Amino acid sequence: MGIDAGDAANLAPCTDHGRGCIVNYNDIFARAIDRLHEEGRYRVFIDILRNKGAFPNARCFAGHNGPKPITVWCSNDYLAMGQHPKVITAMEDALHDVGAGSGGTRNIGGNTHYHVDLEFELADLHGKEGALLFTSGYISNEATLGTLGKLLPNCIIYSDELNHASMIAGIRNSNCEKRVWRHNDLAHLEELLAADDPSAAKLIAFESVYSMDGDVAPIHAICDLAEKYNALTYCDEVHAVGMYGPRGGGITDRDEAASRVTIIEGTLGKAFGVMGGYIAADKNIIDVIRSYAPGFIFTTSLSPVLVAGVLASVRHLKSSSEERDAQQAAAAFLKQSFRDAGLPVMDSTTHIVPLMVGDPVRAKKISDILLAEYGVYVQPINFPTVPRGTERLRFTPGPSHTQDMMTELTQALSEIWERLALQKAA
């Protein structure tokens, strides 16, 4: 993801100064950025600060007239646990107890009792024998899939075509055979499985909730195929952990499928509100990844302050469904509000509320107007995150977004749709 095939060839590489081809590096970099501007997909990072205890309210520092109050609509802190008093108190206590940093890698100075406790809680959350912490969900995917593909003999990884960039990177780094199956298309997956050598090691990699479309994988049916063709399963639950199931274990928890999935991967930076990633699996798989994955072995471990916050968040969400219920109600209300206004909201069975635009320049324009005129912050989602022609705005209403906020948002979008003469839903 990021650079199209052929992009590099289109960036004028060199100048002849009588000594052969001399690479003009500045020209290459400038053309790369110019291309993004021309296509309307140059990314601008907003400068904000969230207001503690008042999410989704924040302050925007863009411009020169001081901070402007805004409402955040695109945060992946889905349940506002990053603002929860239990989480903040736990982090403050840990900071005063042990200090700021971890002290090194897990092998050298960076293995604390906080890490051990959190891995126990995460293994318990998914009903697995063990869990392993990483510094991010991206790294947990890349390191685990890359390591498994190298260790399993003649391994073939079957990857859903909409899998996250981190999964794609891990599969690529494994240097093993790969097959890409059409999104959630079980017939195509089985066709690929049946065509390959029965003696080859196989791993089916997929997500539970796909964050750009908001749809869900048929986990039990995938596991049925895995059992039929003797394949392992790897389920990325980053957009579902904390959000679904009686204890927040994700879609595998909700659908009672966790015991059938070989490896469950999750994040600590979305519904749990802090930072980090992890895998949960049987003790042998955990030990293998712990012992072989460079992305785990050679990086400084998460600060115990962060781990303490996650620990409080996981424990709270195991016993509280209040945040999950409120978030689901908010998502349902916003989807219906968009539909009633004729806005092109995409079908979604989850907490993700995507609004189709279909053009990167218009998506950016809508985002800019919302921020400048309405104090509404939502980032446009462009290629390569989504396919070209499917650019969108992605809203993530949470338990702290009120119905009044959602009604005002719908009115703002309706006005902008009329102003820009955009097509409404049929």
Short mmCIF file of N, CA, C and O in Angstrom, two decimals, residues 133-217:
data_model
loop_
_atom_site.label_atom_id
_atom_site.label_comp_id
_atom_site.label_asym_id
_atom_site.label_seq_id
_atom_site.Cartn_x
_atom_site.Cartn_y
_atom_site.Cartn_z
N LEU A 133 2.20 -9.33 24.28
CA LEU A 133 2.05 -7.90 24.02
C LEU A 133 3.05 -7.40 22.99
O LEU A 133 4.21 -7.82 22.97
N PHE A 134 2.58 -6.47 22.15
CA PHE A 134 3.43 -5.77 21.20
C PHE A 134 3.21 -4.27 21.37
O PHE A 134 2.28 -3.84 22.04
N THR A 135 4.06 -3.48 20.72
CA THR A 135 3.96 -2.03 20.87
C THR A 135 2.80 -1.43 20.09
O THR A 135 2.39 -0.30 20.33
N SER A 136 2.25 -2.17 19.12
CA SER A 136 1.09 -1.69 18.37
C SER A 136 0.39 -2.86 17.71
O SER A 136 0.98 -3.95 17.56
N GLY A 137 -0.84 -2.64 17.28
CA GLY A 137 -1.55 -3.66 16.53
C GLY A 137 -0.89 -3.94 15.20
O GLY A 137 -0.89 -5.07 14.71
N TYR A 138 -0.33 -2.90 14.58
CA TYR A 138 0.39 -3.09 13.31
C TYR A 138 1.54 -4.06 13.50
O TYR A 138 1.70 -5.01 12.73
N ILE A 139 2.34 -3.84 14.53
CA ILE A 139 3.50 -4.69 14.77
C ILE A 139 3.08 -6.11 15.12
O ILE A 139 3.72 -7.09 14.70
N SER A 140 2.00 -6.27 15.88
CA SER A 140 1.57 -7.62 16.24
C SER A 140 1.19 -8.42 15.00
O SER A 140 1.51 -9.61 14.89
N ASN A 141 0.52 -7.78 14.03
CA ASN A 141 0.18 -8.46 12.78
C ASN A 141 1.42 -8.75 11.95
O ASN A 141 1.63 -9.88 11.49
N GLU A 142 2.22 -7.73 11.74
CA GLU A 142 3.39 -7.89 10.89
C GLU A 142 4.35 -8.93 11.45
O GLU A 142 4.83 -9.82 10.71
N ALA A 143 4.62 -8.86 12.74
CA ALA A 143 5.60 -9.76 13.35
C ALA A 143 5.07 -11.20 13.40
O ALA A 143 5.81 -12.15 13.10
N THR A 144 3.81 -11.38 13.77
CA THR A 144 3.28 -12.72 13.92
C THR A 144 3.11 -13.42 12.58
O THR A 144 3.56 -14.57 12.40
N LEU A 145 2.48 -12.77 11.62
CA LEU A 145 2.28 -13.39 10.32
C LEU A 145 3.61 -13.61 9.60
O LEU A 145 3.82 -14.65 8.96
N GLY A 146 4.52 -12.65 9.72
CA GLY A 146 5.82 -12.82 9.10
C GLY A 146 6.58 -14.00 9.67
O GLY A 146 7.25 -14.76 8.94
N THR A 147 6.49 -14.19 10.98
CA THR A 147 7.19 -15.29 11.65
C THR A 147 6.55 -16.63 11.33
O THR A 147 7.25 -17.62 11.03
N LEU A 148 5.24 -16.70 11.39
CA LEU A 148 4.55 -17.96 11.11
C LEU A 148 4.84 -18.44 9.69
O LEU A 148 5.06 -19.63 9.45
N GLY A 149 4.80 -17.50 8.73
CA GLY A 149 5.05 -17.88 7.34
C GLY A 149 6.43 -18.43 7.11
O GLY A 149 6.64 -19.26 6.22
N LYS A 150 7.40 -17.98 7.92
CA LYS A 150 8.77 -18.49 7.80
C LYS A 150 8.93 -19.84 8.48
O LYS A 150 9.68 -20.71 8.02
N LEU A 151 8.24 -20.04 9.60
CA LEU A 151 8.44 -21.26 10.39
C LEU A 151 7.66 -22.47 9.88
O LEU A 151 8.13 -23.61 9.98
N LEU A 152 6.47 -22.23 9.33
CA LEU A 152 5.65 -23.36 8.88
C LEU A 152 6.17 -23.87 7.54
O LEU A 152 6.38 -23.09 6.61
N PRO A 153 6.38 -25.18 7.41
CA PRO A 153 6.97 -25.74 6.19
C PRO A 153 6.04 -25.60 4.98
O PRO A 153 4.86 -25.91 5.05
N ASN A 154 6.60 -25.08 3.87
CA ASN A 154 5.84 -24.92 2.62
C ASN A 154 4.52 -24.18 2.87
O ASN A 154 3.48 -24.54 2.32
N CYS A 155 4.58 -23.16 3.70
CA CYS A 155 3.36 -22.48 4.14
C CYS A 155 2.70 -21.71 3.01
O CYS A 155 3.36 -21.08 2.18
N ILE A 156 1.37 -21.76 3.02
CA ILE A 156 0.55 -20.95 2.13
C ILE A 156 -0.40 -20.14 3.01
O ILE A 156 -1.11 -20.71 3.85
N ILE A 157 -0.40 -18.82 2.86
CA ILE A 157 -1.31 -17.97 3.62
C ILE A 157 -2.42 -17.48 2.71
O ILE A 157 -2.17 -16.95 1.62
N TYR A 158 -3.66 -17.67 3.15
CA TYR A 158 -4.84 -17.26 2.40
C TYR A 158 -5.37 -15.98 3.05
O TYR A 158 -5.84 -15.99 4.19
N SER A 159 -5.30 -14.88 2.31
CA SER A 159 -5.58 -13.56 2.87
C SER A 159 -6.83 -12.94 2.22
O SER A 159 -6.92 -12.86 0.99
N ASP A 160 -7.77 -12.52 3.05
CA ASP A 160 -8.93 -11.78 2.54
C ASP A 160 -8.43 -10.51 1.84
O ASP A 160 -7.53 -9.84 2.32
N GLU A 161 -9.04 -10.19 0.69
CA GLU A 161 -8.54 -9.08 -0.11
C GLU A 161 -8.64 -7.72 0.59
O GLU A 161 -7.96 -6.77 0.20
N LEU A 162 -9.46 -7.61 1.63
CA LEU A 162 -9.58 -6.34 2.35
C LEU A 162 -8.80 -6.31 3.65
O LEU A 162 -9.00 -5.42 4.48
N ASN A 163 -7.91 -7.25 3.84
CA ASN A 163 -7.11 -7.26 5.07
C ASN A 163 -6.27 -5.99 5.19
O ASN A 163 -5.85 -5.38 4.19
N HIS A 164 -5.98 -5.62 6.43
CA HIS A 164 -5.25 -4.40 6.75
C HIS A 164 -3.82 -4.44 6.21
O HIS A 164 -3.24 -5.51 6.02
N ALA A 165 -3.25 -3.26 5.99
CA ALA A 165 -1.89 -3.14 5.48
C ALA A 165 -0.87 -3.88 6.34
O ALA A 165 0.11 -4.42 5.83
N SER A 166 -1.09 -3.92 7.65
CA SER A 166 -0.14 -4.60 8.53
C SER A 166 -0.14 -6.11 8.30
O SER A 166 0.90 -6.76 8.38
N MET A 167 -1.31 -6.67 8.00
CA MET A 167 -1.38 -8.10 7.68
C MET A 167 -0.70 -8.38 6.35
O MET A 167 0.05 -9.35 6.20
N ILE A 168 -0.95 -7.51 5.38
CA ILE A 168 -0.32 -7.67 4.07
C ILE A 168 1.20 -7.59 4.20
O ILE A 168 1.94 -8.37 3.59
N ALA A 169 1.67 -6.65 5.03
CA ALA A 169 3.12 -6.50 5.23
C ALA A 169 3.71 -7.75 5.87
O ALA A 169 4.79 -8.22 5.48
N GLY A 170 3.03 -8.31 6.87
CA GLY A 170 3.52 -9.52 7.51
C GLY A 170 3.58 -10.69 6.56
O GLY A 170 4.56 -11.46 6.55
N ILE A 171 2.54 -10.84 5.76
CA ILE A 171 2.51 -11.94 4.78
C ILE A 171 3.62 -11.76 3.76
O ILE A 171 4.32 -12.71 3.39
N ARG A 172 3.80 -10.53 3.30
CA ARG A 172 4.87 -10.27 2.32
C ARG A 172 6.24 -10.58 2.92
O ARG A 172 7.10 -11.18 2.27
N ASN A 173 6.44 -10.17 4.17
CA ASN A 173 7.74 -10.38 4.81
C ASN A 173 8.03 -11.85 5.11
O ASN A 173 9.17 -12.24 5.31
N SER A 174 6.98 -12.66 5.14
CA SER A 174 7.18 -14.08 5.42
C SER A 174 7.82 -14.81 4.25
O SER A 174 8.39 -15.89 4.42
N ASN A 175 7.72 -14.22 3.05
CA ASN A 175 8.25 -14.82 1.83
C ASN A 175 7.65 -16.18 1.50
O ASN A 175 8.25 -16.97 0.77
N CYS A 176 6.47 -16.47 2.04
CA CYS A 176 5.83 -17.74 1.73
C CYS A 176 4.81 -17.54 0.61
O CYS A 176 4.55 -16.41 0.18
N GLU A 177 4.24 -18.63 0.14
CA GLU A 177 3.20 -18.54 -0.86
C GLU A 177 1.97 -17.86 -0.27
O GLU A 177 1.65 -18.04 0.92
N LYS A 178 1.28 -17.08 -1.09
CA LYS A 178 0.06 -16.44 -0.61
C LYS A 178 -1.03 -16.56 -1.65
O LYS A 178 -0.76 -16.63 -2.86
N ARG A 179 -2.26 -16.59 -1.17
CA ARG A 179 -3.44 -16.57 -2.03
C ARG A 179 -4.38 -15.49 -1.49
O ARG A 179 -4.63 -15.44 -0.28
N VAL A 180 -4.87 -14.65 -2.36
CA VAL A 180 -5.80 -13.60 -1.96
C VAL A 180 -7.21 -14.01 -2.37
O VAL A 180 -7.46 -14.26 -3.55
N TRP A 181 -8.10 -14.14 -1.38
CA TRP A 181 -9.46 -14.54 -1.70
C TRP A 181 -10.40 -13.34 -1.64
O TRP A 181 -10.21 -12.42 -0.86
N ARG A 182 -11.41 -13.37 -2.52
CA ARG A 182 -12.36 -12.27 -2.60
C ARG A 182 -13.03 -12.08 -1.24
O ARG A 182 -13.35 -13.04 -0.54
N HIS A 183 -13.28 -10.81 -0.93
CA HIS A 183 -13.73 -10.45 0.41
C HIS A 183 -14.96 -11.26 0.86
O HIS A 183 -16.02 -11.21 0.21
N ASN A 184 -14.78 -11.98 1.97
CA ASN A 184 -15.85 -12.77 2.60
C ASN A 184 -16.49 -13.78 1.64
O ASN A 184 -17.62 -14.24 1.89
N ASP A 185 -15.79 -14.15 0.57
CA ASP A 185 -16.31 -15.09 -0.43
C ASP A 185 -15.82 -16.49 -0.08
O ASP A 185 -14.72 -16.92 -0.45
N LEU A 186 -16.67 -17.26 0.61
CA LEU A 186 -16.27 -18.58 1.09
C LEU A 186 -16.05 -19.56 -0.05
O LEU A 186 -15.19 -20.44 0.02
N ALA A 187 -16.84 -19.44 -1.12
CA ALA A 187 -16.68 -20.34 -2.26
C ALA A 187 -15.31 -20.14 -2.90
O ALA A 187 -14.64 -21.12 -3.27
N HIS A 188 -14.89 -18.89 -3.01
CA HIS A 188 -13.57 -18.61 -3.58
C HIS A 188 -12.46 -19.11 -2.66
O HIS A 188 -11.46 -19.68 -3.12
N LEU A 189 -12.63 -18.92 -1.35
CA LEU A 189 -11.64 -19.42 -0.40
C LEU A 189 -11.50 -20.93 -0.51
O LEU A 189 -10.39 -21.46 -0.57
N GLU A 190 -12.62 -21.63 -0.57
CA GLU A 190 -12.55 -23.10 -0.66
C GLU A 190 -11.93 -23.52 -1.99
O GLU A 190 -11.17 -24.51 -2.03
N GLU A 191 -12.23 -22.82 -3.05
CA GLU A 191 -11.63 -23.14 -4.35
C GLU A 191 -10.11 -23.08 -4.27
O GLU A 191 -9.40 -23.95 -4.80
N LEU A 192 -9.60 -22.05 -3.60
CA LEU A 192 -8.15 -21.90 -3.46
C LEU A 192 -7.57 -22.98 -2.56
O LEU A 192 -6.50 -23.56 -2.86
N LEU A 193 -8.24 -23.26 -1.45
CA LEU A 193 -7.75 -24.30 -0.53
C LEU A 193 -7.71 -25.66 -1.20
O LEU A 193 -6.74 -26.42 -1.05
N ALA A 194 -8.75 -25.98 -1.95
CA ALA A 194 -8.84 -27.29 -2.58
C ALA A 194 -7.80 -27.49 -3.68
O ALA A 194 -7.39 -28.62 -3.96
N ALA A 195 -7.36 -26.39 -4.27
CA ALA A 195 -6.43 -26.48 -5.39
C ALA A 195 -4.99 -26.69 -4.94
O ALA A 195 -4.13 -27.06 -5.76
N ASP A 196 -4.70 -26.46 -3.67
CA ASP A 196 -3.32 -26.54 -3.19
C ASP A 196 -2.99 -27.90 -2.61
O ASP A 196 -3.87 -28.70 -2.27
N ASP A 197 -1.69 -28.15 -2.48
CA ASP A 197 -1.17 -29.41 -1.97
C ASP A 197 -1.70 -29.67 -0.55
O ASP A 197 -1.49 -28.85 0.35
N PRO A 198 -2.37 -30.79 -0.33
CA PRO A 198 -2.91 -31.09 1.01
C PRO A 198 -1.84 -31.18 2.09
O PRO A 198 -2.13 -30.97 3.27
N SER A 199 -0.60 -31.46 1.69
CA SER A 199 0.46 -31.61 2.69
C SER A 199 1.11 -30.30 3.08
O SER A 199 1.92 -30.24 4.01
N ALA A 200 0.78 -29.22 2.38
CA ALA A 200 1.37 -27.91 2.70
C ALA A 200 0.71 -27.32 3.94
O ALA A 200 -0.50 -27.47 4.16
N ALA A 201 1.50 -26.64 4.75
CA ALA A 201 0.95 -25.91 5.90
C ALA A 201 0.10 -24.75 5.38
O ALA A 201 0.47 -24.08 4.41
N LYS A 202 -1.05 -24.51 6.02
CA LYS A 202 -1.97 -23.49 5.54
C LYS A 202 -2.43 -22.60 6.70
O LYS A 202 -2.65 -23.09 7.81
N LEU A 203 -2.58 -21.31 6.41
CA LEU A 203 -3.06 -20.34 7.39
C LEU A 203 -4.05 -19.41 6.71
O LEU A 203 -3.73 -18.79 5.70
N ILE A 204 -5.26 -19.31 7.26
CA ILE A 204 -6.28 -18.41 6.74
C ILE A 204 -6.29 -17.15 7.60
O ILE A 204 -6.53 -17.22 8.81
N ALA A 205 -6.02 -16.00 6.98
CA ALA A 205 -5.93 -14.74 7.71
C ALA A 205 -7.08 -13.82 7.31
O ALA A 205 -7.30 -13.58 6.12
N PHE A 206 -7.79 -13.29 8.30
CA PHE A 206 -8.94 -12.44 8.02
C PHE A 206 -9.19 -11.53 9.21
O PHE A 206 -8.60 -11.70 10.28
N GLU A 207 -10.07 -10.55 9.02
CA GLU A 207 -10.48 -9.65 10.10
C GLU A 207 -11.90 -10.01 10.54
O GLU A 207 -12.66 -10.60 9.78
N SER A 208 -12.24 -9.64 11.76
CA SER A 208 -13.62 -9.87 12.21
C SER A 208 -14.51 -8.73 11.77
O SER A 208 -15.55 -8.94 11.14
N VAL A 209 -14.12 -7.48 12.05
CA VAL A 209 -14.82 -6.29 11.58
C VAL A 209 -13.89 -5.54 10.64
O VAL A 209 -12.76 -5.22 11.00
N TYR A 210 -14.37 -5.28 9.42
CA TYR A 210 -13.58 -4.53 8.45
C TYR A 210 -13.92 -3.05 8.61
O TYR A 210 -15.05 -2.63 8.40
N SER A 211 -12.91 -2.29 8.98
CA SER A 211 -13.16 -0.96 9.55
C SER A 211 -13.60 0.09 8.54
O SER A 211 -14.13 1.13 8.94
N MET A 212 -13.37 -0.12 7.26
CA MET A 212 -13.76 0.90 6.29
C MET A 212 -15.19 0.69 5.78
O MET A 212 -15.88 1.64 5.42
N ASP A 213 -15.64 -0.56 5.72
CA ASP A 213 -17.00 -0.86 5.27
C ASP A 213 -17.93 -1.18 6.43
O ASP A 213 -19.16 -1.08 6.30
N GLY A 214 -17.36 -1.62 7.55
CA GLY A 214 -18.17 -1.93 8.72
C GLY A 214 -18.88 -3.26 8.64
O GLY A 214 -19.86 -3.48 9.36
N ASP A 215 -18.41 -4.18 7.78
CA ASP A 215 -19.03 -5.50 7.71
C ASP A 215 -18.24 -6.52 8.51
O ASP A 215 -17.15 -6.23 9.03
N VAL A 216 -18.79 -7.73 8.63
CA VAL A 216 -18.26 -8.74 9.55
C VAL A 216 -17.94 -10.03 8.80
O VAL A 216 -18.68 -10.42 7.88
N ALA A 217 -16.88 -10.69 9.20
CA ALA A 217 -16.49 -11.96 8.58
C ALA A 217 -17.37 -13.10 9.10
O ALA A 217 -17.76 -13.10 10.27
#
